[in-house]
């Protein structure tokens, strides 16, 4: 099941052929009833579920259980700093979607709801950019049956086109996946920000490729509050970060396709996606434009470039009316979440190395303490096969390679 590196996502053991774990089912149902007293005692429901598992190997969540379970999965996501809002998660139940076309329609709808681009005539653009946290839950795995999935790691990401000299135009992290898409017949526009197609694989219909419509892809061109030249860099980023390849597990039931999104924290874009040496690697470019002395590390040119890049991200999203948050505000809100949870008698599972932002760590309050490290379910998990499909667009160790 792989050896997780220290920044890898926790991997739990999952046997797709095994029946639902009764203990997990019971634990979840008790928690759901305990935390929602209006649902009454769990007794009758647990008896019914136990019988259903005995007869079929699994059970079906009610819409209310599904909704609360998905919220708990967010509440338990140790790496997420934005969990204060866990109760506000908008849960879309698409368990009945089967064909790649139905699934793709659900994915497009997800992005429209999340980005506020689901506008109807007469109500134009009123919500555009007011990002809403959404999870869309597709069919659960049934013991011994295969189920649909999406290969992409996020619903929206930019391609990385490898040039003959080995350099990459676009996002180098996506270079292998992009090359596979090209083998499958896809051709991007050839810019540094080509939105990748989605690959939907379903048991009966195989592998299908879809291009996202413009209505689903809200983007923000980047400018700087003071430096006019910043616009000339021709940078942009998308509004909705929607993880597409993690398995949602609730009460022993596994949902391999359950894309979810929040809104961005600026540092994800300005201190990682655009800044990492293995991503868009823009610090030398920004430093040169700023006229900084890059001949010595002690001038802290990287740090100064980082700050201006991050200012540009926050400024541009705000100006475009696209919801975003900064790391100072979000760190304070996270500690508010921890305090609220403790008041409710619960500990907050958290991973320090993910909660502390990638710039100005100690200038935020989340730096100065330790956290309860625990893997609690419901949760989201990244399976090794899903990780490899997202990295390269294929699964080499598969017993029946596709090509
Ligand atoms: N860090 C990832 C990215 O930059 C997105 C992860 C989820 N982020 C979020 N704010 N919900 O694309």
Coordinates of C-alpha atoms and ligand atoms in Angstrom, one line a residue:
X1 CA 0.0 0.0 0.0
X2 CA 3.0 2.3 -0.5
X3 CA 5.3 4.0 2.0
X4 CA 3.8 7.4 2.8
X5 CA 6.4 10.2 2.8
X6 CA 6.0 12.8 5.4
X7 CA 3.9 15.1 3.2
X8 CA 1.9 12.3 1.7
X9 CA -1.8 11.8 2.5
X10 CA -2.6 9.1 5.0
X11 CA -3.4 5.9 3.3
X12 CA -5.8 3.5 5.0
X13 CA -6.3 -0.1 4.1
X14 CA -9.2 -0.5 1.7
X15 CA -10.3 -3.9 0.3
X16 CA -12.9 -3.2 -2.5
X17 CA -14.1 -6.8 -2.2
X18 CA -14.7 -6.8 1.6
X19 CA -18.2 -6.2 3.0
X20 CA -18.8 -3.0 5.0
X21 CA -17.1 -3.0 8.4
X22 CA -20.0 -3.3 10.9
X23 CA -18.0 -1.6 13.6
X24 CA -17.4 1.5 11.5
X25 CA -21.1 1.6 10.4
X26 CA -22.3 1.4 14.0
X27 CA -19.8 4.0 15.2
X28 CA -20.8 6.5 12.5
X29 CA -24.6 6.0 13.0
X30 CA -24.1 6.5 16.8
X31 CA -22.2 9.7 16.2
X32 CA -24.7 11.0 13.7
X33 CA -27.6 10.4 16.2
X34 CA -25.6 11.7 19.1
X35 CA -24.6 14.9 17.4
X36 CA -28.1 15.4 16.0
X37 CA -30.5 14.7 18.9
X38 CA -33.5 15.5 16.7
X39 CA -32.9 12.2 14.9
X40 CA -33.9 10.3 18.0
X41 CA -32.2 7.1 19.3
X42 CA -30.0 5.1 16.9
X43 CA -31.4 1.7 17.9
X44 CA -33.9 1.1 15.1
X45 CA -31.7 2.4 12.4
X46 CA -28.8 0.3 13.5
X47 CA -30.9 -2.8 13.6
X48 CA -32.0 -2.1 10.0
X49 CA -28.5 -1.3 8.8
X50 CA -27.1 -4.5 10.4
X51 CA -29.6 -6.6 8.7
X52 CA -28.9 -4.8 5.4
X53 CA -25.2 -5.5 5.7
X54 CA -25.8 -9.1 6.5
X55 CA -28.0 -9.5 3.5
X56 CA -26.0 -7.4 0.9
X57 CA -22.6 -6.7 2.3
X58 CA -23.3 -3.0 2.4
X59 CA -26.0 -0.5 3.2
X60 CA -27.5 2.7 1.8
X61 CA -27.0 6.0 3.6
X62 CA -30.1 8.2 3.9
X63 CA -29.6 11.6 2.3
X64 CA -29.3 13.1 5.8
X65 CA -26.7 10.6 6.9
X66 CA -24.8 11.2 3.6
X67 CA -24.9 14.9 4.2
X68 CA -23.7 14.8 7.8
X69 CA -21.1 12.2 7.0
X70 CA -19.6 14.3 4.3
X71 CA -19.4 17.2 6.7
X72 CA -17.7 15.0 9.3
X73 CA -15.2 14.0 6.7
X74 CA -14.3 17.7 6.3
X75 CA -14.3 18.2 10.0
X76 CA -11.8 15.3 10.3
X77 CA -9.5 16.5 7.4
X78 CA -6.3 17.0 9.4
X79 CA -4.6 19.1 6.8
X80 CA -7.3 21.6 6.2
X81 CA -7.0 25.0 7.9
X82 CA -10.5 26.1 6.7
X83 CA -12.6 23.8 8.8
X84 CA -14.4 26.5 10.8
X85 CA -17.1 26.3 8.1
X86 CA -17.6 22.5 8.1
X87 CA -21.3 22.8 8.8
X88 CA -21.9 24.9 5.7
X89 CA -20.7 22.2 3.2
X90 CA -23.2 22.0 0.3
X91 CA -23.7 18.2 -0.3
X92 CA -24.9 17.2 -3.8
X93 CA -26.3 13.6 -4.0
X94 CA -25.5 12.2 -7.4
X95 CA -25.4 8.5 -6.3
X96 CA -27.7 7.6 -9.2
X97 CA -25.4 8.9 -12.0
X98 CA -24.1 6.0 -14.0
X99 CA -22.9 6.9 -17.6
X100 CA -19.8 9.0 -18.2
X101 CA -22.0 11.6 -19.6
X102 CA -24.2 11.8 -16.5
X103 CA -21.1 11.9 -14.3
X104 CA -19.5 14.6 -16.4
X105 CA -22.7 16.7 -16.2
X106 CA -22.5 16.3 -12.4
X107 CA -18.9 17.5 -12.4
X108 CA -19.8 20.6 -14.5
X109 CA -22.7 21.3 -12.2
X110 CA -20.4 21.0 -9.2
X111 CA -18.1 23.6 -10.5
X112 CA -20.9 26.0 -11.4
X113 CA -22.4 25.7 -7.9
X114 CA -19.0 26.1 -6.3
X115 CA -18.0 29.1 -8.4
X116 CA -21.4 30.8 -8.4
X117 CA -21.5 30.6 -12.2
X118 CA -24.8 28.6 -12.1
X119 CA -26.6 31.7 -13.1
X120 CA -30.0 31.7 -14.7
X121 CA -31.5 34.4 -16.9
X122 CA -32.8 37.2 -14.8
X123 CA -30.3 36.6 -12.0
X124 CA -27.1 37.2 -14.0
X125 CA -23.8 37.0 -12.3
X126 CA -25.2 37.7 -8.8
X127 CA -23.2 34.9 -7.2
X128 CA -20.3 34.7 -9.6
X129 CA -17.1 34.3 -7.6
X130 CA -18.8 33.8 -4.2
X131 CA -17.2 30.4 -3.8
X132 CA -19.3 27.8 -1.9
X133 CA -17.8 24.7 -0.4
X134 CA -19.4 21.8 -2.2
X135 CA -19.0 18.0 -2.3
X136 CA -20.7 16.0 -5.0
X137 CA -21.2 12.3 -4.0
X138 CA -21.4 9.8 -6.8
X139 CA -22.2 6.0 -6.4
X140 CA -20.6 4.1 -3.5
X141 CA -18.4 1.1 -4.1
X142 CA -20.2 -2.2 -3.6
X143 CA -18.2 -5.2 -2.4
X144 CA -16.7 -6.9 -5.4
X145 CA -18.0 -4.5 -8.0
X146 CA -16.0 -1.8 -9.8
X147 CA -17.2 1.8 -9.8
X148 CA -16.7 5.0 -11.7
X149 CA -13.8 7.3 -11.0
X150 CA -12.1 10.4 -12.4
X151 CA -8.4 10.2 -13.2
X152 CA -7.6 13.9 -12.6
X153 CA -6.5 15.0 -9.2
X154 CA -8.5 18.3 -9.4
X155 CA -11.5 19.1 -11.6
X156 CA -9.5 22.1 -12.9
X157 CA -5.8 22.1 -13.4
X158 CA -3.4 23.5 -16.0
X159 CA -1.5 21.4 -18.4
X160 CA 2.3 21.2 -18.6
X161 CA 3.6 20.9 -22.1
X162 CA 7.1 19.4 -22.3
X163 CA 9.2 21.1 -24.9
X164 CA 11.9 19.3 -26.9
X165 CA 14.7 20.8 -24.7
X166 CA 13.0 19.3 -21.6
X167 CA 11.6 22.5 -20.2
X168 CA 7.9 22.7 -19.5
X169 CA 5.3 25.3 -20.7
X170 CA 2.7 25.5 -18.0
X171 CA 2.6 23.4 -14.8
X172 CA 5.5 21.0 -14.6
X173 CA 3.6 19.0 -12.0
X174 CA 1.1 18.0 -14.8
X175 CA 3.7 17.2 -17.5
X176 CA 3.3 13.4 -17.4
X177 CA -0.5 13.6 -17.2
X178 CA -0.5 16.1 -20.1
X179 CA 1.6 13.8 -22.2
X180 CA -0.8 11.0 -21.7
X181 CA -3.8 13.2 -22.6
X182 CA -1.9 14.0 -25.8
X183 CA -1.4 10.3 -26.5
X184 CA -5.2 10.0 -26.1
X185 CA -5.7 12.6 -28.7
X186 CA -6.0 15.8 -26.7
X187 CA -4.4 19.0 -27.9
X188 CA -4.2 22.1 -25.7
X189 CA -4.0 25.7 -27.0
X190 CA -0.3 25.7 -26.2
X191 CA -0.4 28.3 -23.5
X192 CA 1.0 28.2 -19.9
X193 CA -2.6 28.0 -18.6
X194 CA -4.4 25.4 -20.7
X195 CA -7.2 23.8 -18.7
X196 CA -6.8 20.0 -18.8
X197 CA -9.6 17.7 -20.0
X198 CA -11.3 15.4 -17.5
X199 CA -11.1 11.7 -17.8
X200 CA -14.1 9.8 -16.5
X201 CA -13.7 6.0 -16.3
X202 CA -16.8 3.9 -15.6
X203 CA -17.0 0.1 -15.3
X204 CA -19.4 -0.3 -18.3
X205 CA -18.4 2.5 -20.6
X206 CA -14.6 2.6 -20.2
X207 CA -12.6 5.8 -20.4
X208 CA -14.1 9.0 -21.7
X209 CA -12.4 12.4 -22.1
X210 CA -14.4 15.6 -21.7
X211 CA -13.5 19.3 -22.1
X212 CA -14.9 21.6 -19.4
X213 CA -17.2 24.3 -20.8
X214 CA -16.2 28.0 -20.0
X215 CA -19.1 28.3 -17.7
X216 CA -17.5 25.9 -15.3
X217 CA -14.0 27.4 -15.3
X218 CA -13.9 30.7 -13.5
X219 CA -10.4 32.3 -13.6
X220 CA -8.6 35.4 -12.3
X221 CA -6.0 37.3 -14.3
X222 CA -3.2 38.4 -11.9
X223 CA -2.3 42.1 -11.4
X224 CA -0.5 43.9 -8.6
X225 CA -1.8 46.8 -6.5
X226 CA 1.3 48.9 -7.3
X227 CA 3.4 47.3 -10.0
X228 CA 1.9 47.8 -13.5
X229 CA 4.5 45.4 -15.0
X230 CA 3.0 42.5 -13.1
X231 CA 0.1 42.2 -15.6
X232 CA 2.7 41.7 -18.4
X233 CA 3.7 38.4 -16.8
X234 CA 0.3 37.2 -18.1
X235 CA -0.4 35.1 -15.1
X236 CA -3.7 33.7 -14.0
X237 CA -5.2 31.1 -11.7
X238 CA -8.5 29.4 -11.4
X239 CA -11.1 30.2 -8.7
X240 CA -12.2 26.7 -7.5
X241 CA -9.7 24.1 -6.1
X242 CA -11.8 20.9 -6.4
X243 CA -10.0 17.7 -5.3
X244 CA -11.4 14.9 -7.5
X245 CA -9.5 11.7 -6.7
X246 CA -9.9 11.2 -3.0
X247 CA -12.2 8.4 -1.6
X248 CA -14.8 9.6 0.8
X249 CA -15.5 7.0 3.5
X250 CA -18.5 7.2 5.8
X251 CA -19.6 4.6 8.2
X252 CA -17.7 1.8 6.4
X253 CA -19.1 2.8 3.0
X254 CA -16.6 4.0 0.4
X255 CA -17.4 6.7 -2.2
X256 CA -14.4 6.6 -4.7
X257 CA -15.8 9.6 -6.6
X258 CA -16.8 12.5 -4.4
X259 CA -15.1 15.7 -5.6
X260 CA -15.0 18.5 -3.0
X261 CA -13.8 22.1 -2.9
X262 CA -13.4 25.1 -0.7
X263 CA -12.1 28.5 -1.6
X264 CA -8.4 29.2 -2.0
X265 CA -6.1 30.6 0.7
X266 CA -3.7 32.9 -1.2
X267 CA -0.5 31.2 -0.2
X268 CA -1.6 28.0 -2.0
X269 CA -1.2 29.9 -5.3
X270 CA 1.3 32.6 -4.4
X271 CA 3.7 30.6 -2.2
X272 CA 3.4 27.2 -3.8
X273 CA 1.7 26.8 -7.3
X274 CA 3.4 29.8 -8.8
X275 CA 6.5 29.9 -6.6
X276 CA 7.8 26.3 -6.1
X277 CA 10.9 25.5 -8.1
X278 CA 9.1 22.4 -9.4
X279 CA 5.9 24.3 -10.4
X280 CA 5.8 27.7 -12.2
X281 CA 9.1 28.8 -10.5
X282 CA 8.3 32.5 -10.8
X283 CA 10.4 33.9 -7.9
X284 CA 13.5 34.6 -10.2
X285 CA 11.2 36.2 -12.7
X286 CA 9.4 38.4 -10.2
X287 CA 12.7 39.3 -8.5
X288 CA 14.2 40.4 -11.8
X289 CA 11.3 42.7 -12.5
X290 CA 11.6 44.1 -9.0
X291 CA 15.2 44.8 -9.7
X292 CA 16.4 42.8 -6.7
X293 CA 20.0 41.7 -6.1
X294 CA 19.8 37.9 -6.6
X295 CA 23.6 37.4 -6.4
X296 CA 23.4 36.4 -2.7
X297 CA 20.7 34.6 -0.6
X298 CA 21.3 37.1 2.2
X299 CA 19.5 39.8 0.2
X300 CA 16.3 37.7 0.9
X301 CA 15.3 38.3 -2.7
X302 CA 13.2 35.1 -2.7
X303 CA 11.3 36.3 0.4
X304 CA 10.7 39.7 -1.1
X305 CA 9.5 38.3 -4.4
X306 CA 7.2 35.9 -2.5
X307 CA 5.5 38.7 -0.6
X308 CA 4.8 40.7 -3.8
X309 CA 3.5 37.5 -5.6
X310 CA 1.2 36.8 -2.7
X311 CA 0.0 40.4 -2.6
X312 CA -0.8 40.2 -6.3
X313 CA -2.9 37.0 -5.8
X314 CA -5.0 38.4 -2.9
X315 CA -5.4 41.7 -4.7
X316 CA -6.5 40.2 -8.0
X317 CA -9.0 37.7 -6.5
X318 CA -10.5 40.5 -4.4
X319 CA -10.7 42.8 -7.3
X320 CA -12.4 40.1 -9.5
X321 CA -14.9 39.5 -6.7
X322 CA -13.7 35.9 -6.3
X323 CA -13.6 34.7 -2.7
X324 CA -10.2 34.0 -1.3
X325 CA -8.6 34.2 2.2
X326 CA -5.2 35.2 3.5
X327 CA -3.2 33.1 5.9
X328 CA -3.4 35.4 8.8
X329 CA -7.2 35.6 8.8
X330 CA -7.5 31.9 8.2
X331 CA -5.1 30.9 10.9
X332 CA -7.1 32.9 13.5
X333 CA -10.3 31.3 12.3
X334 CA -8.8 27.8 12.6
X335 CA -7.9 28.4 16.2
X336 CA -11.5 29.7 16.7
X337 CA -12.6 26.3 15.2
X338 CA -10.4 24.5 17.6
X339 CA -11.8 26.4 20.6
X340 CA -15.4 25.8 19.4
X341 CA -14.8 22.1 19.0
X342 CA -13.1 21.8 22.4
X343 CA -16.2 23.5 23.9
X344 CA -18.3 20.8 22.3
X345 CA -16.1 18.2 24.0
X346 CA -14.1 17.2 20.8
X347 CA -10.5 17.4 19.9
X348 CA -9.5 18.6 16.5
X349 CA -7.3 16.3 14.5
X350 CA -4.6 18.4 12.8
X351 CA -1.3 18.0 11.0
X352 CA 1.0 20.9 12.0
X353 CA 3.1 20.6 8.8
X354 CA 0.0 21.3 6.7
X355 CA -1.8 23.7 8.9
X356 CA 1.1 26.2 9.2
X357 CA 1.2 28.3 6.0
X358 CA 4.2 28.2 3.7
X359 CA 5.1 31.8 4.3
X360 CA 5.3 33.8 7.5
X361 CA 4.5 30.6 9.6
X362 CA 5.5 32.0 13.0
X363 CA 3.7 35.3 12.2
X364 CA 0.4 33.3 12.4
X365 CA -1.0 31.9 15.6
X366 CA -1.3 28.3 14.3
X367 CA 2.5 28.0 14.4
X368 CA 2.9 28.3 18.2
X369 CA 1.3 25.1 19.4
X370 CA 0.9 21.4 18.7
X371 CA -2.2 19.5 17.6
X372 CA -4.0 16.3 18.2
X373 CA -2.7 13.9 15.6
X374 CA -5.4 11.3 14.8
X375 CA -6.9 9.6 11.8
X376 CA -10.6 9.9 12.4
X377 CA -13.4 8.7 10.1
X378 CA -15.5 9.8 8.2
X379 CA -12.6 11.1 6.1
X380 CA -11.1 11.5 2.7
X381 CA -8.3 9.2 1.5
X382 CA -6.0 9.3 -1.4
X383 CA -5.5 5.7 -2.7
X384 CA -2.2 4.7 -4.3
X385 CA -3.9 3.8 -7.6
X386 CA -5.7 7.1 -7.7
X387 CA -2.5 9.0 -7.0
X388 CA -0.7 7.2 -9.8
X389 CA -3.5 7.8 -12.3
X390 CA -3.5 11.5 -11.5
X391 CA 0.2 11.7 -11.8
X392 CA 0.7 9.9 -15.0
X393 CA -2.7 9.3 -16.5
X394 CA -2.2 5.6 -16.2
X395 CA -1.7 2.8 -13.7
X396 CA 1.3 0.8 -14.5
X397 CA 0.9 -1.9 -11.9
X398 CA -2.6 -2.6 -13.1
X399 CA -3.1 -6.3 -13.8
X400 CA -4.4 -5.4 -17.3
X401 CA -2.5 -2.4 -18.6
X402 CA -4.6 -0.3 -20.9
X403 CA -1.9 0.4 -23.4
Ligands
LIG1 N1 -3.4 23.3 -2.7 C1 -4.2 22.9 -3.8 C2 -4.0 23.9 -5.0 O1 -3.3 24.8 -4.8 C3 -5.7 22.9 -3.4 C4 -6.0 22.1 -2.2 C5 -7.4 22.5 -1.6 N2 -7.4 23.9 -1.2 C6 -8.5 24.5 -0.7 N3 -8.4 25.8 -0.4 N4 -9.6 23.9 -0.5 O2 -4.6 23.7 -6.0

